[in-house]
mmCIF file of C-alpha atoms in Angstrom:
data_model
loop_
_atom_site.group_PDB
_atom_site.id
_atom_site.type_symbol
_atom_site.label_atom_id
_atom_site.label_comp_id
_atom_site.label_asym_id
_atom_site.label_seq_id
_atom_site.Cartn_x
_atom_site.Cartn_y
_atom_site.Cartn_z
ATOM 1 C CA GLN D 863 -0.079 -2.351 -2.506
ATOM 2 C CA ASP D 864 -2.362 -2.361 0.467
ATOM 3 C CA ASP D 865 -1.840 -1.038 3.986
ATOM 4 C CA ASP D 866 -2.022 -4.644 5.181
ATOM 5 C CA VAL D 867 1.534 -5.339 4.066
ATOM 6 C CA PRO D 868 4.245 -5.183 6.668
ATOM 7 C CA ALA D 869 5.555 -1.622 6.926
ATOM 8 C CA ALA D 870 8.904 -2.472 5.345
ATOM 9 C CA ALA D 871 7.189 -3.706 2.182
ATOM 10 C CA ALA D 872 4.563 -0.985 1.852
ATOM 11 C CA ALA D 873 4.969 1.345 -1.082
ATOM 12 C CA GLY D 874 1.578 2.971 -1.528
ATOM 13 C CA ASP D 875 -2.031 2.204 -2.297
ATOM 14 C CA SER D 876 -3.164 -0.487 -4.658
ATOM 15 C CA ALA D 877 -4.569 0.630 -7.939
ATOM 16 C CA ARG D 878 -7.310 -1.357 -9.583
ATOM 17 C CA THR D 879 -5.216 -1.801 -12.707
ATOM 18 C CA ALA D 880 -3.604 -4.766 -14.340
ATOM 19 C CA GLY D 881 -0.075 -5.536 -13.196
ATOM 20 C CA GLY D 882 1.545 -4.901 -16.540
ATOM 21 C CA GLY D 883 -0.223 -7.332 -18.810
ATOM 22 C CA VAL D 884 -2.470 -10.318 -19.120
ATOM 23 C CA ALA D 885 -1.482 -13.270 -16.977
ATOM 24 C CA VAL D 886 -0.342 -16.366 -18.798
ATOM 25 C CA ALA D 887 -0.296 -19.535 -16.735
ATOM 26 C CA SER D 888 2.127 -22.370 -17.073
ATOM 27 C CA ALA D 889 1.991 -25.665 -15.246
ATOM 28 C CA SER D 890 5.712 -25.411 -14.555
ATOM 29 C CA ASP D 891 5.883 -21.955 -12.977
ATOM 30 C CA GLY D 892 4.790 -22.970 -9.475
ATOM 31 C CA VAL D 893 1.631 -20.869 -9.438
ATOM 32 C CA PRO D 894 -1.780 -22.417 -10.010
ATOM 33 C CA ALA D 895 -3.456 -21.456 -13.282
ATOM 34 C CA PRO D 896 -5.766 -18.444 -13.073
ATOM 35 C CA LYS D 897 -9.198 -19.330 -11.829
ATOM 36 C CA ALA D 898 -12.420 -17.555 -11.124
ATOM 37 C CA PRO D 899 -12.677 -15.762 -7.768
ATOM 38 C CA ALA D 900 -14.472 -17.610 -4.980
ATOM 39 C CA LYS D 901 -18.187 -17.751 -5.622
ATOM 40 C CA ALA D 902 -20.812 -16.945 -3.046
ATOM 41 C CA LYS D 903 -22.491 -19.965 -1.492
ATOM 42 C CA LYS D 904 -25.564 -21.188 -3.332
ATOM 43 C CA GLY D 905 -28.478 -18.973 -2.467
ATOM 44 C CA ALA D 906 -26.218 -16.341 -0.919
ATOM 45 C CA ARG D 907 -26.094 -12.832 -2.332
ATOM 46 C CA SER D 908 -23.094 -10.627 -2.724
ATOM 47 C CA ASP D 909 -23.037 -8.126 0.120
ATOM 48 C CA PRO D 910 -20.492 -5.357 -0.528
ATOM 49 C CA ALA D 911 -21.503 -3.494 2.648
ATOM 50 C CA LYS D 912 -20.817 -6.578 4.781
ATOM 51 C CA ALA D 913 -17.531 -7.108 2.912
ATOM 52 C CA ALA D 914 -16.484 -3.519 3.612
ATOM 53 C CA LYS D 915 -17.393 -3.824 7.298
ATOM 54 C CA LEU D 916 -15.475 -7.092 7.748
ATOM 55 C CA TYR D 917 -12.520 -5.739 5.776
ATOM 56 C CA ALA D 918 -12.342 -2.620 7.963
ATOM 57 C CA GLU D 919 -12.593 -4.784 11.077
ATOM 58 C CA ALA D 920 -9.805 -7.073 9.810
ATOM 59 C CA ARG D 921 -7.515 -4.116 9.117
ATOM 60 C CA LYS D 922 -8.230 -2.606 12.529
ATOM 61 C CA GLU D 923 -7.572 -5.946 14.213
ATOM 62 C CA LEU D 924 -4.355 -6.424 12.238
ATOM 63 C CA ASP D 925 -3.069 -2.966 13.175
ATOM 64 C CA ALA D 926 -3.896 -3.578 16.842
ATOM 65 C CA LEU D 927 -2.207 -6.971 16.740
ATOM 66 C CA ARG D 928 0.965 -5.512 15.238
ATOM 67 C CA GLY D 929 1.112 -3.057 18.126
ATOM 68 C CA ASP D 930 0.605 -5.654 20.871
ATOM 69 C CA ALA D 931 3.642 -7.938 21.164
ATOM 70 C CA LYS D 932 1.990 -10.105 23.810
ATOM 71 C CA ARG D 933 -1.094 -10.864 21.676
ATOM 72 C CA ALA D 934 1.000 -11.116 18.506
ATOM 73 C CA ALA D 935 2.928 -13.987 20.075
ATOM 74 C CA LEU D 936 -0.292 -16.024 20.189
ATOM 75 C CA ARG D 937 -1.711 -17.985 17.270
ATOM 76 C CA GLU D 938 -5.433 -17.344 17.815
ATOM 77 C CA PRO D 939 -5.431 -13.576 17.094
ATOM 78 C CA TRP D 940 -3.772 -14.170 13.714
ATOM 79 C CA LEU D 941 -6.339 -16.837 12.870
ATOM 80 C CA ARG D 942 -9.086 -14.354 13.777
ATOM 81 C CA VAL D 943 -7.622 -11.732 11.426
ATOM 82 C CA MET D 944 -7.456 -14.306 8.620
ATOM 83 C CA ALA D 945 -11.069 -15.330 9.293
ATOM 84 C CA LEU D 946 -12.206 -11.697 9.112
ATOM 85 C CA TYR D 947 -10.436 -11.193 5.787
ATOM 86 C CA GLU D 948 -11.890 -14.453 4.513
ATOM 87 C CA GLY D 949 -15.356 -13.315 5.555
ATOM 88 C CA ALA D 950 -14.831 -10.022 3.706
ATOM 89 C CA ARG D 951 -13.724 -11.848 0.563
ATOM 90 C CA ASP D 952 -16.585 -14.328 0.742
ATOM 91 C CA ALA D 953 -19.232 -11.658 1.421
ATOM 92 C CA ALA D 954 -18.599 -10.148 -2.021
ATOM 93 C CA PRO D 955 -16.319 -12.572 -3.877
ATOM 94 C CA GLU D 956 -16.417 -10.572 -7.089
ATOM 95 C CA GLY D 957 -16.357 -7.168 -5.392
ATOM 96 C CA GLU D 958 -13.521 -4.691 -5.501
ATOM 97 C CA LEU D 959 -12.323 -5.594 -1.993
ATOM 98 C CA ALA D 960 -12.068 -9.343 -2.685
ATOM 99 C CA PRO D 961 -8.447 -9.305 -3.962
ATOM 100 C CA ASN D 962 -7.343 -7.072 -1.089
ATOM 101 C CA ALA D 963 -9.081 -9.295 1.442
ATOM 102 C CA ALA D 964 -7.456 -12.404 -0.015
ATOM 103 C CA TYR D 965 -4.110 -10.596 0.078
ATOM 104 C CA GLY D 966 -4.777 -9.623 3.697
ATOM 105 C CA MET D 967 -5.223 -13.311 4.584
ATOM 106 C CA ALA D 968 -1.846 -14.088 3.013
ATOM 107 C CA VAL D 969 -0.117 -11.211 4.803
ATOM 108 C CA ALA D 970 -1.587 -12.263 8.155
ATOM 109 C CA GLN D 971 -0.448 -15.845 7.513
ATOM 110 C CA GLU D 972 3.056 -14.580 6.721
ATOM 111 C CA GLU D 973 3.166 -12.487 9.881
ATOM 112 C CA LEU D 974 2.012 -15.486 11.932
ATOM 113 C CA ALA D 975 4.786 -17.535 10.327
ATOM 114 C CA ALA D 976 7.342 -14.849 11.144
ATOM 115 C CA ARG D 977 6.419 -15.253 14.793
ATOM 116 C CA SER D 978 5.941 -19.016 14.976
ATOM 117 C CA TRP D 979 8.871 -19.939 12.701
ATOM 118 C CA ARG D 980 6.942 -23.065 11.778
ATOM 119 C CA LYS D 981 7.662 -24.411 8.324
ATOM 120 C CA ASP D 982 3.993 -25.272 7.777
ATOM 121 C CA ASP D 983 3.042 -21.648 8.478
ATOM 122 C CA PHE D 984 5.533 -20.386 5.891
ATOM 123 C CA LEU D 985 4.268 -22.965 3.399
ATOM 124 C CA ALA D 986 0.703 -21.853 4.104
ATOM 125 C CA ALA D 987 1.695 -18.227 3.432
ATOM 126 C CA VAL D 988 3.272 -19.202 0.106
ATOM 127 C CA THR D 989 0.117 -21.129 -0.782
ATOM 128 C CA ARG D 990 -2.112 -18.188 0.116
ATOM 129 C CA TYR D 991 -0.028 -15.778 -1.983
ATOM 130 C CA ASN D 992 -0.122 -18.197 -4.914
ATOM 131 C CA GLU D 993 -3.898 -18.536 -4.557
ATOM 132 C CA VAL D 994 -4.348 -14.755 -4.697
ATOM 133 C CA ALA D 995 -2.178 -14.508 -7.817
ATOM 134 C CA ALA D 996 -4.178 -17.323 -9.429
ATOM 135 C CA ALA D 997 -7.625 -16.057 -8.450
ATOM 136 C CA TYR D 998 -6.985 -12.407 -9.346
ATOM 137 C CA PRO D 999 -4.344 -12.453 -12.103
ATOM 138 C CA ASP D 1000 -5.358 -9.053 -13.478
ATOM 139 C CA ASP D 1001 -5.249 -7.302 -10.108
ATOM 140 C CA SER D 1002 -2.271 -5.101 -9.282
ATOM 141 C CA LEU D 1003 -1.574 -7.274 -6.223
ATOM 142 C CA ALA D 1004 -0.912 -10.422 -8.277
ATOM 143 C CA ASP D 1005 2.746 -9.618 -8.919
ATOM 144 C CA ASP D 1006 3.184 -8.526 -5.298
ATOM 145 C CA CYS D 1007 1.934 -11.945 -4.233
ATOM 146 C CA MET D 1008 4.295 -13.781 -6.558
ATOM 147 C CA LEU D 1009 7.262 -11.750 -5.313
ATOM 148 C CA ARG D 1010 6.357 -12.285 -1.656
ATOM 149 C CA ALA D 1011 5.914 -16.032 -2.230
ATOM 150 C CA ALA D 1012 9.313 -16.158 -3.937
ATOM 151 C CA ARG D 1013 10.968 -14.280 -1.070
ATOM 152 C CA LEU D 1014 9.493 -16.717 1.442
ATOM 153 C CA ARG D 1015 10.618 -19.706 -0.611
ATOM 154 C CA ALA D 1016 14.159 -18.338 -0.828
ATOM 155 C CA SER D 1017 14.618 -16.920 2.666
ATOM 156 C CA ARG D 1018 12.424 -19.043 4.942
ATOM 157 C CA LEU D 1019 11.980 -22.364 3.162
ATOM 158 C CA ASP D 1020 15.456 -22.736 1.649
ATOM 159 C CA ASP D 1021 13.859 -23.399 -1.736
ATOM 160 C CA THR D 1022 15.826 -21.262 -4.163
ATOM 161 C CA ASP D 1023 14.701 -23.364 -7.129
ATOM 162 C CA GLY D 1024 11.058 -22.722 -6.248
ATOM 163 C CA ALA D 1025 11.795 -19.021 -5.738
ATOM 164 C CA HIS D 1026 13.595 -18.896 -9.074
ATOM 165 C CA GLN D 1027 10.569 -20.456 -10.836
ATOM 166 C CA LEU D 1028 8.143 -18.016 -9.229
ATOM 167 C CA LEU D 1029 10.259 -14.999 -10.149
ATOM 168 C CA GLU D 1030 10.642 -16.137 -13.738
ATOM 169 C CA ALA D 1031 6.879 -16.688 -13.939
ATOM 170 C CA GLN D 1032 6.229 -13.272 -12.434
ATOM 171 C CA LEU D 1033 8.482 -11.576 -14.964
ATOM 172 C CA ARG D 1034 6.838 -13.458 -17.849
ATOM 173 C CA ARG D 1035 3.349 -12.532 -16.670
ATOM 174 C CA TYR D 1036 4.021 -8.990 -15.456
ATOM 175 C CA PRO D 1037 7.153 -7.695 -17.194
ATOM 176 C CA LYS D 1038 6.063 -4.085 -16.620
ATOM 177 C CA GLY D 1039 4.456 -4.587 -13.207
ATOM 178 C CA ASP D 1040 5.393 -2.428 -10.240
ATOM 179 C CA MET D 1041 7.276 -5.340 -8.664
ATOM 180 C CA ALA D 1042 9.290 -6.258 -11.783
ATOM 181 C CA GLY D 1043 12.408 -4.375 -10.657
ATOM 182 C CA GLU D 1044 12.448 -6.092 -7.266
ATOM 183 C CA ALA D 1045 11.809 -9.448 -8.913
ATOM 184 C CA ARG D 1046 14.729 -8.929 -11.317
ATOM 185 C CA ALA D 1047 17.022 -7.938 -8.441
ATOM 186 C CA LEU D 1048 16.075 -10.985 -6.359
ATOM 187 C CA LEU D 1049 16.405 -13.250 -9.394
ATOM 188 C CA ALA D 1050 19.889 -11.834 -10.040
ATOM 189 C CA ASP D 1051 20.857 -12.433 -6.409
ATOM 190 C CA LEU D 1052 19.590 -16.018 -6.518
ATOM 191 C CA THR D 1053 21.362 -16.655 -9.810
ATOM 192 C CA ALA D 1054 24.615 -15.233 -8.439
ATOM 193 C CA ALA D 1055 24.290 -17.443 -5.357
ATOM 194 C CA ARG D 1056 23.791 -20.505 -7.608
ATOM 195 C CA ILE D 1057 26.941 -19.652 -9.569
ATOM 196 C CA THR D 1058 28.945 -19.078 -6.382
ATOM 197 C CA ALA D 1059 27.729 -22.371 -4.903
ATOM 198 C CA ALA D 1060 28.620 -24.307 -8.056
#
């Protein structure tokens, strides 16, 4: 995982290893099929140095924002953080920071949603997490993204069926991933709640 995750969810640094296996997409699992990472604009060159600079700036801005309750209550600073991460991803779309930058955009969107409590912000966070998992299925953050999207669906969007689908897909794709235990526990909780409600 990356330092960009909220402190409660952080468990260490991300490794550039596969999340427990090759991703297998299914149209029914709620996550878009794997796709190629974003390509640089025609005529543009990959610029890893620019990506690293923008990524560092995004992280610094995110840390500052988390420590400033007054600014964190505003929408614009979160949009700026997302734009910086997007710039980092787009500067070197096939570089090693691209998955982390895309993940950073999703985390910033989730933190904005946690402050705005707007349904469209939570939906946007789920979409961003799903996009990261689809664009970088072999990155160690892919299963993190699927788990976070499932948690948001269950806890903030009252969509336990959607959460259930995402968790099942995550466990099919990454049965030995570092988030598999948490996914199994959440899936068990959701299943128990279904049985209790029935």
